Amino acid sequence: MIEGLSRWLAGWVALLCLSCASGSGHYKQTVDSATNACLRNPACYTQTGSDTILPWVGRAARAAAAAHAAQRVLEAADVARIEYLLVECAKKAHFKINEREYGEGKSPDDAECMRQVGKDKAGDPIPRQAELGRMKHERAFKCVQQEILRLFPENISIEPRYGPNGKPGGYSLTNRWTGSMKPDVVTHATGQPGQVQCVYDFKFPCMKSRKENPRSDPDTQDQMTLYKKLGGHCNPAIVTPQLGIIRD
């Protein structure tokens, strides 16, 4: 679309430049020579820099480009790169936290995963696997900021919160917790977190059975079902250090 607009605008630049360069009304010059003449003729422009040639046309082109960019979603190659980096972030977080907590090359067994390490505000026990999962999420988010967000700053959001927007089946950004959902990472149209492209959730299974089949967890299944309500161009996915990207 932008290429077509550019060609259209270029044609108008040339035609308008012809009127500036040819006072007699005889159009004997080519489009290129007319454009060159426009560059030399102060009557054709009033500003410098990017606004030199017909500033009102330049502004229109930039406005159209900005409008197009605001609706731009990531290309397939960009999505593939992001998914690769998400998996790498999950692997690094998993490795670094296990190494810090248990020593080089070591990881918790099932008994350690289920060991109670405290209680939450409701008085329910907190298992070690939940504590490890929180630490690994924090590490993974730092990796996303460093490795992915810097590459696609306008197309990635970490932990955005979405809630019903009053339209049937519709969701939009919200700061309300009730009835909302907060996926770990969302790719979206440029500068538009509400225009969801893909949804990802980090999972760091601790128990052996969950490592082999992360989606066997009912809570994970419920999450993925909810995330589908956000729409997008791909099914919601979980990201694990063992199996990478997993989606239906």
Coordinates of N, CA and C in Angstrom, one line a residue:
M1 N 0.8 -1.2 0.0 CA 0.0 0.0 0.0 C 0.9 1.2 0.0
I2 N 1.9 1.2 0.8 CA 2.8 2.4 0.9 C 3.5 2.6 -0.4
E3 N 4.0 1.5 -1.0 CA 4.7 1.7 -2.3 C 3.8 2.4 -3.3
G4 N 2.5 1.9 -3.4 CA 1.5 2.5 -4.3 C 1.3 4.0 -4.0
L5 N 1.2 4.3 -2.7 CA 1.0 5.7 -2.3 C 2.2 6.5 -2.7
S6 N 3.4 5.9 -2.5 CA 4.6 6.7 -2.8 C 4.7 7.0 -4.3
R7 N 4.3 6.0 -5.1 CA 4.3 6.2 -6.6 C 3.3 7.3 -7.0
W8 N 2.1 7.2 -6.3 CA 1.1 8.2 -6.6 C 1.6 9.6 -6.3
L9 N 2.2 9.7 -5.1 CA 2.6 11.0 -4.6 C 3.8 11.5 -5.5
A10 N 4.6 10.6 -5.9 CA 5.8 11.0 -6.8 C 5.3 11.5 -8.1
G11 N 4.2 10.9 -8.6 CA 3.6 11.5 -9.8 C 3.1 12.9 -9.6
W12 N 2.4 13.1 -8.5 CA 1.9 14.5 -8.3 C 3.1 15.5 -8.0
V13 N 4.1 15.0 -7.4 CA 5.3 15.9 -7.2 C 5.8 16.3 -8.6
A14 N 6.0 15.3 -9.5 CA 6.5 15.6 -10.8 C 5.6 16.6 -11.5
L15 N 4.3 16.3 -11.5 CA 3.4 17.2 -12.2 C 3.4 18.6 -11.7
L16 N 3.4 18.8 -10.4 CA 3.4 20.1 -9.8 C 4.7 20.8 -10.0
C17 N 5.8 20.0 -10.0 CA 7.1 20.5 -10.3 C 7.2 21.0 -11.7
L18 N 6.5 20.3 -12.6 CA 6.5 20.8 -14.0 C 5.9 22.2 -14.1
S19 N 4.8 22.4 -13.3 CA 4.2 23.8 -13.4 C 5.1 24.8 -12.9
C20 N 6.0 24.4 -11.9 CA 6.9 25.4 -11.4 C 8.1 25.6 -12.3
A21 N 8.5 24.5 -13.0 CA 9.7 24.6 -13.8 C 9.4 25.2 -15.2
S22 N 8.2 25.1 -15.6 CA 7.9 25.5 -17.0 C 6.9 26.7 -17.0
G23 N 7.4 27.9 -17.0 CA 6.6 29.1 -16.9 C 5.8 29.3 -18.2
S24 N 6.3 28.8 -19.3 CA 5.6 29.0 -20.6 C 4.5 28.1 -20.8
G25 N 4.4 27.1 -20.0 CA 3.3 26.1 -20.1 C 3.7 25.0 -21.1
H26 N 4.9 25.0 -21.7 CA 5.3 23.9 -22.6 C 6.0 22.8 -21.8
Y27 N 5.4 21.6 -21.7 CA 6.0 20.6 -20.9 C 7.0 19.7 -21.8
K28 N 8.2 20.3 -22.0 CA 9.2 19.6 -22.8 C 10.1 18.8 -22.0
Q29 N 10.1 18.9 -20.7 CA 11.0 18.2 -19.8 C 10.4 16.9 -19.5
T30 N 11.3 16.0 -19.1 CA 10.9 14.6 -18.6 C 10.5 14.8 -17.2
V31 N 9.9 13.7 -16.6 CA 9.6 13.7 -15.2 C 10.8 13.9 -14.3
D32 N 11.9 13.3 -14.7 CA 13.1 13.4 -13.9 C 13.6 14.8 -13.9
S33 N 13.7 15.4 -15.1 CA 14.2 16.8 -15.2 C 13.3 17.8 -14.5
A34 N 12.0 17.5 -14.5 CA 11.1 18.4 -13.8 C 11.3 18.3 -12.3
T35 N 11.5 17.1 -11.9 CA 11.8 16.9 -10.4 C 13.0 17.7 -10.0
N36 N 14.1 17.5 -10.9 CA 15.3 18.2 -10.6 C 15.2 19.7 -10.6
A37 N 14.3 20.2 -11.6 CA 14.1 21.6 -11.6 C 13.4 22.1 -10.4
C38 N 12.5 21.2 -9.9 CA 11.8 21.6 -8.7 C 12.7 21.8 -7.5
L39 N 13.7 20.9 -7.4 CA 14.7 21.0 -6.4 C 15.4 22.3 -6.4
R40 N 15.6 22.9 -7.6 CA 16.4 24.1 -7.8 C 15.5 25.3 -7.7
N41 N 14.2 25.1 -7.6 CA 13.3 26.3 -7.7 C 12.6 26.6 -6.4
P42 N 13.0 27.7 -5.7 CA 12.4 28.0 -4.4 C 10.9 28.1 -4.4
A43 N 10.3 28.3 -5.6 CA 8.8 28.4 -5.6 C 8.1 27.1 -5.3
C44 N 8.9 26.0 -5.4 CA 8.3 24.7 -5.2 C 8.3 24.3 -3.8
Y45 N 9.1 24.9 -2.9 CA 9.2 24.5 -1.6 C 9.5 25.7 -0.6
T46 N 9.3 25.5 0.6 CA 9.5 26.5 1.6 C 10.3 26.1 2.8
Q47 N 10.5 24.8 2.9 CA 11.2 24.2 4.1 C 12.4 23.4 3.7
T48 N 13.1 23.0 4.7 CA 14.3 22.2 4.5 C 14.1 20.8 5.1
G49 N 15.1 20.0 4.8 CA 15.1 18.6 5.4 C 14.0 17.8 4.7
S50 N 13.3 16.9 5.5 CA 12.4 16.0 4.9 C 11.2 16.7 4.3
D51 N 11.0 18.0 4.6 CA 9.8 18.7 4.0 C 10.2 19.6 2.8
T52 N 11.4 19.4 2.3 CA 11.9 20.2 1.2 C 11.0 20.2 0.0
I53 N 10.6 19.0 -0.5 CA 9.8 18.9 -1.8 C 8.3 18.9 -1.4
L54 N 7.6 19.9 -1.7 CA 6.2 20.0 -1.5 C 5.8 19.5 -0.1
P55 N 6.1 20.3 0.9 CA 6.0 19.9 2.3 C 4.6 19.3 2.6
W56 N 3.5 19.8 2.0 CA 2.2 19.3 2.3 C 2.1 17.8 1.8
V57 N 2.7 17.5 0.7 CA 2.7 16.1 0.2 C 3.5 15.3 1.1
G58 N 4.7 15.8 1.6 CA 5.6 15.0 2.5 C 4.8 14.7 3.8
R59 N 4.1 15.6 4.3 CA 3.4 15.4 5.5 C 2.3 14.3 5.3
A60 N 1.6 14.4 4.2 CA 0.6 13.5 3.9 C 1.1 12.0 3.8
A61 N 2.3 11.9 3.1 CA 2.9 10.6 3.0 C 3.3 10.1 4.3
R62 N 3.8 10.9 5.2 CA 4.2 10.4 6.5 C 3.0 10.0 7.3
A63 N 2.0 10.8 7.2 CA 0.7 10.5 7.9 C 0.2 9.2 7.5
A64 N 0.2 8.9 6.2 CA -0.3 7.6 5.6 C 0.6 6.5 6.1
A65 N 1.9 6.7 6.1 CA 2.8 5.7 6.6 C 2.6 5.4 8.0
A66 N 2.4 6.5 8.8 CA 2.2 6.3 10.3 C 0.9 5.5 10.5
A67 N -0.2 5.8 9.7 CA -1.4 5.1 9.9 C -1.3 3.6 9.5
H68 N -0.5 3.4 8.5 CA -0.3 2.0 8.1 C 0.5 1.3 9.2
A69 N 1.6 2.0 9.7 CA 2.4 1.3 10.7 C 1.6 1.0 12.0
A70 N 0.7 1.9 12.3 CA -0.1 1.7 13.5 C -0.9 0.4 13.5
Q71 N -1.2 -0.1 12.2 CA -2.0 -1.3 12.1 C -1.1 -2.5 11.7
R72 N 0.2 -2.3 11.6 CA 1.1 -3.4 11.2 C 1.2 -4.5 12.2
V73 N 1.0 -5.7 11.8 CA 1.3 -6.8 12.6 C 2.6 -7.5 12.1
L74 N 3.2 -8.3 13.0 CA 4.5 -8.8 12.7 C 4.4 -9.8 11.5
E75 N 5.5 -9.9 10.7 CA 5.5 -10.9 9.6 C 5.9 -12.2 10.2
A76 N 5.6 -13.3 9.4 CA 5.9 -14.6 9.9 C 7.3 -14.8 10.4
A77 N 8.2 -14.3 9.6 CA 9.7 -14.4 10.0 C 9.9 -13.8 11.4
D78 N 9.3 -12.6 11.6 CA 9.5 -12.0 12.9 C 8.9 -12.8 14.0
V79 N 7.7 -13.4 13.8 CA 7.0 -14.2 14.8 C 7.9 -15.4 15.1
A80 N 8.5 -16.0 14.1 CA 9.4 -17.2 14.3 C 10.6 -16.8 15.1
R81 N 11.1 -15.6 14.8 CA 12.3 -15.2 15.6 C 11.9 -14.9 17.1
I82 N 10.8 -14.3 17.3 CA 10.3 -14.1 18.6 C 10.1 -15.4 19.4
E83 N 9.5 -16.3 18.7 CA 9.2 -17.6 19.4 C 10.5 -18.3 19.7
Y84 N 11.5 -18.3 18.8 CA 12.8 -18.8 19.1 C 13.4 -18.2 20.4
L85 N 13.4 -16.9 20.4 CA 14.0 -16.2 21.6 C 13.2 -16.4 22.9
L86 N 11.9 -16.6 22.8 CA 11.1 -16.9 23.9 C 11.5 -18.2 24.5
V87 N 11.8 -19.2 23.7 CA 12.2 -20.5 24.1 C 13.6 -20.4 24.8
E88 N 14.5 -19.6 24.1 CA 15.8 -19.4 24.7 C 15.7 -18.7 26.1
C89 N 14.8 -17.8 26.2 CA 14.7 -17.1 27.5 C 14.2 -18.1 28.6
A90 N 13.3 -19.0 28.2 CA 12.8 -20.0 29.1 C 13.9 -20.9 29.5
K91 N 14.7 -21.4 28.6 CA 15.8 -22.3 28.9 C 16.8 -21.6 29.8
K92 N 17.2 -20.4 29.5 CA 18.1 -19.7 30.4 C 17.6 -19.5 31.8
A93 N 16.4 -19.1 31.9 CA 15.8 -18.9 33.2 C 15.7 -20.2 34.0
H94 N 15.3 -21.3 33.4 CA 15.3 -22.6 34.0 C 16.6 -23.0 34.5
F95 N 17.6 -22.9 33.6 CA 19.0 -23.3 34.0 C 19.6 -22.5 35.1
K96 N 19.5 -21.1 34.9 CA 20.1 -20.2 35.9 C 19.5 -20.4 37.3
I97 N 18.2 -20.5 37.4 CA 17.6 -20.6 38.7 C 17.9 -22.0 39.3
N98 N 17.8 -23.0 38.6 CA 18.2 -24.3 39.1 C 19.6 -24.4 39.6
E99 N 20.5 -23.8 38.8 CA 21.9 -23.7 39.2 C 22.1 -22.9 40.5
R100 N 21.5 -21.8 40.6 CA 21.6 -21.0 41.7 C 21.1 -21.6 43.0
E101 N 19.9 -22.3 42.9 CA 19.3 -22.9 44.0 C 19.8 -24.3 44.4
Y102 N 20.3 -25.1 43.4 CA 20.7 -26.5 43.7 C 22.1 -26.8 43.3
G103 N 22.8 -26.0 42.6 CA 24.1 -26.3 42.1 C 24.2 -26.6 40.7
E104 N 25.4 -26.6 40.1 CA 25.6 -26.8 38.7 C 25.1 -28.2 38.3
G105 N 24.3 -28.2 37.2 CA 23.8 -29.5 36.7 C 22.7 -30.2 37.5
K106 N 22.2 -29.6 38.6 CA 21.2 -30.2 39.4 C 19.9 -29.6 39.2
S107 N 18.8 -30.4 39.6 CA 17.5 -29.9 39.5 C 16.6 -30.6 40.6
P108 N 15.5 -30.0 41.0 CA 14.7 -30.6 42.0 C 14.0 -31.9 41.6
D109 N 13.9 -32.8 42.5 CA 13.1 -34.0 42.2 C 11.6 -33.8 42.6
D110 N 10.7 -34.8 42.4 CA 9.3 -34.5 42.6 C 9.0 -34.2 44.1
A111 N 9.8 -34.8 45.0 CA 9.6 -34.6 46.4 C 9.9 -33.1 46.8
E112 N 11.0 -32.6 46.2 CA 11.4 -31.3 46.4 C 10.4 -30.3 45.8
C113 N 9.9 -30.6 44.7 CA 8.9 -29.8 44.0 C 7.7 -29.6 44.9
M114 N 7.3 -30.6 45.6 CA 6.1 -30.5 46.4 C 6.3 -30.1 47.9
R115 N 7.6 -29.8 48.2 CA 7.9 -29.4 49.6 C 7.3 -28.1 49.9
Q116 N 6.6 -28.0 51.0 CA 6.0 -26.7 51.4 C 7.0 -25.7 51.9
V117 N 6.9 -24.5 51.3 CA 7.9 -23.5 51.7 C 7.2 -22.3 52.4
G118 N 5.9 -22.3 52.6 CA 5.2 -21.2 53.2 C 3.7 -21.3 53.0
K119 N 3.0 -20.3 53.3 CA 1.6 -20.2 53.1 C 1.3 -18.9 52.5
D120 N 0.2 -18.9 51.7 CA -0.2 -17.6 51.0 C -1.1 -16.8 52.0
K121 N -1.7 -15.7 51.5 CA -2.5 -14.9 52.4 C -3.8 -15.6 52.8
A122 N -4.2 -16.6 52.0 CA -5.4 -17.3 52.4 C -5.1 -18.5 53.3
G123 N -3.8 -18.7 53.6 CA -3.4 -19.8 54.5 C -3.2 -21.1 53.8
D124 N -3.2 -21.1 52.5 CA -3.0 -22.3 51.7 C -1.5 -22.5 51.6
P125 N -1.0 -23.8 51.5 CA 0.4 -24.0 51.4 C 1.0 -23.6 50.1
I126 N 2.2 -23.1 50.1 CA 2.9 -22.8 48.9 C 4.0 -23.8 48.6
P127 N 3.9 -24.6 47.6 CA 4.9 -25.6 47.3 C 6.1 -25.0 46.6
R128 N 7.2 -25.7 46.8 CA 8.5 -25.2 46.2 C 8.4 -25.0 44.7
Q129 N 7.6 -25.8 44.0 CA 7.5 -25.6 42.5 C 6.9 -24.3 42.2
A130 N 6.0 -23.8 43.0 CA 5.4 -22.5 42.8 C 6.4 -21.4 43.0
E131 N 7.2 -21.5 44.0 CA 8.3 -20.6 44.3 C 9.3 -20.5 43.2
L132 N 9.7 -21.7 42.7 CA 10.7 -21.8 41.6 C 10.1 -21.2 40.4
G133 N 8.8 -21.5 40.1 CA 8.1 -20.9 38.9 C 8.1 -19.4 38.9
R134 N 7.9 -18.8 40.1 CA 7.9 -17.3 40.2 C 9.3 -16.8 39.9
M135 N 10.3 -17.4 40.4 CA 11.7 -16.9 40.2 C 12.1 -17.0 38.7
K136 N 11.7 -18.1 38.1 CA 12.0 -18.4 36.7 C 11.2 -17.4 35.8
H137 N 10.0 -17.1 36.2 CA 9.2 -16.1 35.4 C 9.9 -14.8 35.4
E138 N 10.4 -14.3 36.6 CA 11.0 -13.1 36.7 C 12.3 -13.0 35.9
R139 N 13.1 -14.1 35.9 CA 14.3 -14.2 35.1 C 13.9 -14.2 33.6
A140 N 12.9 -14.9 33.2 CA 12.5 -14.9 31.8 C 12.0 -13.6 31.3
F141 N 11.3 -12.8 32.2 CA 10.8 -11.5 31.8 C 12.0 -10.5 31.5
K142 N 13.0 -10.6 32.3 CA 14.2 -9.8 32.1 C 14.8 -10.1 30.8
C143 N 14.9 -11.4 30.5 CA 15.4 -11.8 29.2 C 14.6 -11.3 28.0
V144 N 13.3 -11.4 28.2 CA 12.4 -10.8 27.1 C 12.7 -9.3 26.9
Q145 N 12.8 -8.6 28.0 CA 13.1 -7.2 27.9 C 14.4 -6.9 27.1
Q146 N 15.4 -7.7 27.4 CA 16.8 -7.5 26.9 C 16.9 -8.0 25.5
E147 N 16.3 -9.2 25.2 CA 16.5 -9.8 23.9 C 15.4 -9.6 22.9
I148 N 14.2 -9.4 23.3 CA 13.1 -9.3 22.4 C 12.5 -7.9 22.3
L149 N 12.2 -7.3 23.5 CA 11.6 -6.0 23.5 C 12.4 -4.9 22.8
R150 N 13.7 -5.0 22.9 CA 14.6 -4.0 22.2 C 14.5 -4.2 20.7
L151 N 14.2 -5.4 20.2 CA 14.1 -5.6 18.8 C 12.7 -5.2 18.2
F152 N 11.7 -5.4 19.0 CA 10.3 -5.1 18.6 C 9.6 -4.3 19.7
P153 N 10.1 -3.1 20.0 CA 9.5 -2.3 21.1 C 8.1 -2.0 21.0
E154 N 7.6 -1.8 19.7 CA 6.2 -1.4 19.5 C 5.2 -2.6 19.3
N155 N 5.8 -3.8 19.3 CA 4.9 -5.0 19.0 C 4.9 -6.0 20.1
I156 N 5.5 -5.7 21.2 CA 5.6 -6.7 22.3 C 5.1 -6.1 23.6
S157 N 4.3 -6.8 24.4 CA 3.9 -6.3 25.7 C 4.1 -7.5 26.7
I158 N 4.6 -7.1 27.9 CA 4.8 -8.1 28.9 C 3.7 -7.9 30.0
E159 N 3.0 -9.0 30.2 CA 2.0 -9.1 31.2 C 0.9 -8.0 31.0
P160 N 0.4 -7.7 29.8 CA -0.7 -6.8 29.7 C -2.0 -7.5 30.3
R161 N -2.9 -6.6 30.8 CA -4.1 -7.2 31.4 C -5.3 -6.8 30.5
Y162 N -6.2 -7.8 30.2 CA -7.3 -7.6 29.4 C -8.6 -8.0 30.2
G163 N -9.6 -7.2 29.9 CA -10.9 -7.4 30.5 C -12.0 -7.2 29.6
P164 N -13.2 -7.7 29.9 CA -14.4 -7.5 29.0 C -14.6 -6.0 28.8
N165 N -14.9 -5.7 27.5 CA -15.1 -4.2 27.2 C -16.6 -3.9 26.9
G166 N -17.5 -4.8 27.3 CA -18.9 -4.4 27.1 C -19.5 -4.9 25.8
K167 N -18.7 -5.3 24.9 CA -19.1 -5.8 23.6 C -19.2 -7.3 23.7
P168 N -20.1 -8.0 23.0 CA -20.2 -9.4 23.1 C -18.9 -10.1 22.7
G169 N -18.3 -10.8 23.7 CA -17.1 -11.5 23.4 C -15.9 -10.6 23.3
G170 N -16.0 -9.3 23.5 CA -14.9 -8.4 23.3 C -14.1 -8.1 24.6
Y171 N -12.8 -8.0 24.3 CA -11.8 -7.7 25.4 C -10.9 -6.5 25.0
S172 N -10.5 -5.8 26.0 CA -9.6 -4.7 25.8 C -8.7 -4.5 27.0
L173 N -7.7 -3.6 26.9 CA -6.8 -3.4 28.0 C -7.6 -2.8 29.2
T174 N -7.2 -3.3 30.4 CA -7.9 -2.8 31.6 C -6.9 -2.8 32.8
N175 N -7.2 -2.1 33.9 CA -6.5 -2.2 35.1 C -7.3 -2.8 36.2
R176 N -8.4 -3.4 35.8 CA -9.3 -4.1 36.8 C -9.0 -5.6 36.8
W177 N -8.9 -6.1 38.0 CA -8.5 -7.5 38.2 C -9.7 -8.4 37.9
T178 N -10.9 -8.0 38.4 CA -12.1 -8.9 38.3 C -12.4 -9.2 36.9
G179 N -12.5 -10.5 36.6 CA -12.9 -11.0 35.3 C -11.9 -10.7 34.2
S180 N -10.6 -10.4 34.6 CA -9.6 -10.1 33.6 C -8.6 -11.3 33.5
M181 N -7.7 -11.2 32.5 CA -6.7 -12.2 32.3 C -5.4 -11.4 31.9
K182 N -4.3 -12.0 32.3 CA -3.0 -11.4 32.2 C -1.9 -12.4 31.6
P183 N -1.9 -12.6 30.3 CA -0.9 -13.5 29.7 C 0.5 -12.9 29.9
D184 N 1.5 -13.8 29.8 CA 2.9 -13.4 30.1 C 3.4 -12.4 29.0
V185 N 3.2 -12.8 27.8 CA 3.8 -12.1 26.6 C 2.8 -12.0 25.5
V186 N 2.5 -10.9 24.9 CA 1.6 -10.7 23.8 C 2.3 -10.0 22.7
T187 N 2.2 -10.5 21.5 CA 2.6 -9.7 20.3 C 1.3 -9.1 19.7
H188 N 1.5 -7.9 19.1 CA 0.3 -7.1 18.7 C 0.7 -6.2 17.6
A189 N -0.3 -5.5 17.0 CA -0.1 -4.5 16.0 C 0.7 -3.4 16.6
T190 N 1.5 -2.7 15.8 CA 2.4 -1.7 16.2 C 1.8 -0.7 17.1
G191 N 2.3 -0.6 18.3 CA 1.7 0.4 19.3 C 0.3 0.2 19.7
Q192 N -0.3 -1.0 19.4 CA -1.7 -1.2 19.7 C -1.8 -2.6 20.5
P193 N -1.5 -2.6 21.8 CA -1.6 -3.9 22.6 C -3.0 -4.5 22.5
G194 N -4.0 -3.6 22.2 CA -5.4 -4.2 22.2 C -5.7 -5.0 20.9
Q195 N -4.8 -4.8 19.9 CA -4.9 -5.6 18.6 C -4.0 -6.8 18.7
V196 N -4.4 -7.8 19.4 CA -3.6 -9.0 19.7 C -3.3 -9.8 18.5
Q197 N -2.0 -10.2 18.4 CA -1.6 -11.1 17.3 C -1.4 -12.5 17.8
C198 N -0.5 -12.7 18.8 CA -0.3 -14.0 19.4 C -0.1 -13.8 20.9
V199 N -0.5 -14.9 21.7 CA -0.4 -14.9 23.1 C 0.5 -16.0 23.6
Y200 N 1.4 -15.7 24.6 CA 2.3 -16.7 25.1 C 2.3 -16.7 26.6
D201 N 2.5 -17.9 27.2 CA 2.6 -18.0 28.6 C 3.8 -18.9 28.9
F202 N 4.7 -18.4 29.8 CA 5.8 -19.3 30.2 C 5.3 -20.3 31.2
K203 N 5.8 -21.5 31.1 CA 5.5 -22.6 32.0 C 6.8 -23.3 32.4
F204 N 7.1 -23.5 33.7 CA 8.3 -24.1 34.1 C 7.9 -25.3 35.0
P205 N 7.5 -26.4 34.3 CA 7.1 -27.6 35.0 C 8.2 -28.1 35.9
C206 N 7.8 -28.5 37.1 CA 8.8 -29.1 38.1 C 8.7 -30.6 38.2
M207 N 7.5 -31.1 38.3 CA 7.2 -32.5 38.4 C 7.6 -33.2 37.1
K208 N 8.1 -34.4 37.2 CA 8.5 -35.1 36.0 C 7.4 -35.3 35.0
S209 N 6.2 -35.7 35.5 CA 5.0 -35.9 34.6 C 4.6 -34.6 33.8
R210 N 4.7 -33.5 34.5 CA 4.4 -32.2 33.9 C 5.4 -31.8 32.9
K211 N 6.7 -32.1 33.1 CA 7.7 -31.8 32.1 C 7.4 -32.5 30.8
E212 N 6.9 -33.7 30.9 CA 6.7 -34.5 29.7 C 5.4 -34.1 29.0
N213 N 4.4 -33.6 29.8 CA 3.1 -33.2 29.2 C 2.6 -32.0 30.0
P214 N 3.2 -30.8 29.6 CA 2.8 -29.6 30.4 C 1.3 -29.2 30.3
R215 N 0.7 -29.6 29.2 CA -0.8 -29.3 29.1 C -1.7 -30.2 29.8
S216 N -1.1 -31.2 30.6 CA -1.9 -32.0 31.4 C -2.5 -31.3 32.6
D217 N -1.9 -30.2 32.9 CA -2.4 -29.4 34.1 C -3.7 -28.7 33.7
P218 N -4.8 -29.0 34.4 CA -6.1 -28.4 34.1 C -6.1 -26.9 34.1
D219 N -5.4 -26.3 35.0 CA -5.3 -24.8 35.1 C -4.7 -24.3 33.8
T220 N -3.7 -24.9 33.3 CA -3.1 -24.5 32.0 C -4.1 -24.6 30.9
Q221 N -4.9 -25.7 30.8 CA -5.9 -25.8 29.8 C -6.9 -24.7 29.9
D222 N -7.3 -24.4 31.1 CA -8.3 -23.3 31.3 C -7.7 -22.0 30.8
Q223 N -6.5 -21.7 31.1 CA -5.8 -20.5 30.7 C -5.9 -20.4 29.2
M224 N -5.5 -21.4 28.5 CA -5.4 -21.4 27.0 C -6.8 -21.1 26.4
T225 N -7.8 -21.7 27.1 CA -9.2 -21.5 26.6 C -9.6 -20.1 26.7
L226 N -9.2 -19.5 27.8 CA -9.5 -18.1 28.1 C -8.8 -17.2 27.1
Y227 N -7.5 -17.4 26.9 CA -6.7 -16.6 26.0 C -7.3 -16.6 24.5
K228 N -7.9 -17.7 24.2 CA -8.5 -17.7 22.8 C -9.5 -16.6 22.6
K229 N -10.1 -16.1 23.7 CA -11.1 -15.1 23.6 C -10.5 -13.7 23.2
L230 N -9.2 -13.6 23.3 CA -8.5 -12.4 22.9 C -8.4 -12.3 21.4
G231 N -8.7 -13.4 20.7 CA -8.6 -13.4 19.2 C -7.1 -13.5 18.8
G232 N -6.7 -12.8 17.7 CA -5.4 -12.9 17.2 C -5.3 -13.8 16.0
H233 N -4.0 -13.9 15.5 CA -3.7 -14.6 14.3 C -3.2 -16.0 14.5
C234 N -3.1 -16.4 15.8 CA -2.6 -17.8 16.1 C -3.2 -18.2 17.4
N235 N -3.2 -19.5 17.6 CA -3.7 -20.1 18.9 C -2.7 -19.7 20.0
P236 N -3.2 -19.5 21.2 CA -2.4 -19.2 22.3 C -1.4 -20.4 22.5
A237 N -0.2 -20.0 23.0 CA 0.9 -21.0 23.2 C 1.5 -21.0 24.6
I238 N 2.0 -22.1 25.0 CA 2.8 -22.1 26.2 C 4.2 -22.3 25.8
V239 N 5.1 -21.8 26.6 CA 6.6 -21.8 26.3 C 7.3 -22.6 27.5
T240 N 7.9 -23.7 27.2 CA 8.6 -24.4 28.3 C 10.0 -24.6 27.9
P241 N 10.9 -24.8 28.9 CA 12.3 -25.0 28.6 C 12.6 -26.4 28.0
Q242 N 11.7 -27.3 28.3 CA 11.9 -28.7 27.8 C 11.4 -28.9 26.4
L243 N 10.2 -28.4 26.1 CA 9.5 -28.7 24.8 C 9.3 -27.5 23.9
G244 N 9.7 -26.3 24.4 CA 9.6 -25.1 23.5 C 8.2 -24.6 23.4
I245 N 7.8 -24.2 22.2 CA 6.5 -23.7 21.9 C 5.5 -24.8 21.8
I246 N 4.4 -24.8 22.5 CA 3.3 -25.8 22.4 C 2.0 -25.1 22.3
R247 N 1.3 -25.4 21.2 CA -0.1 -24.8 21.0 C -0.9 -25.9 20.4
D248 N -2.2 -25.7 20.4 CA -3.2 -26.7 19.8 C -3.0 -26.7 18.3

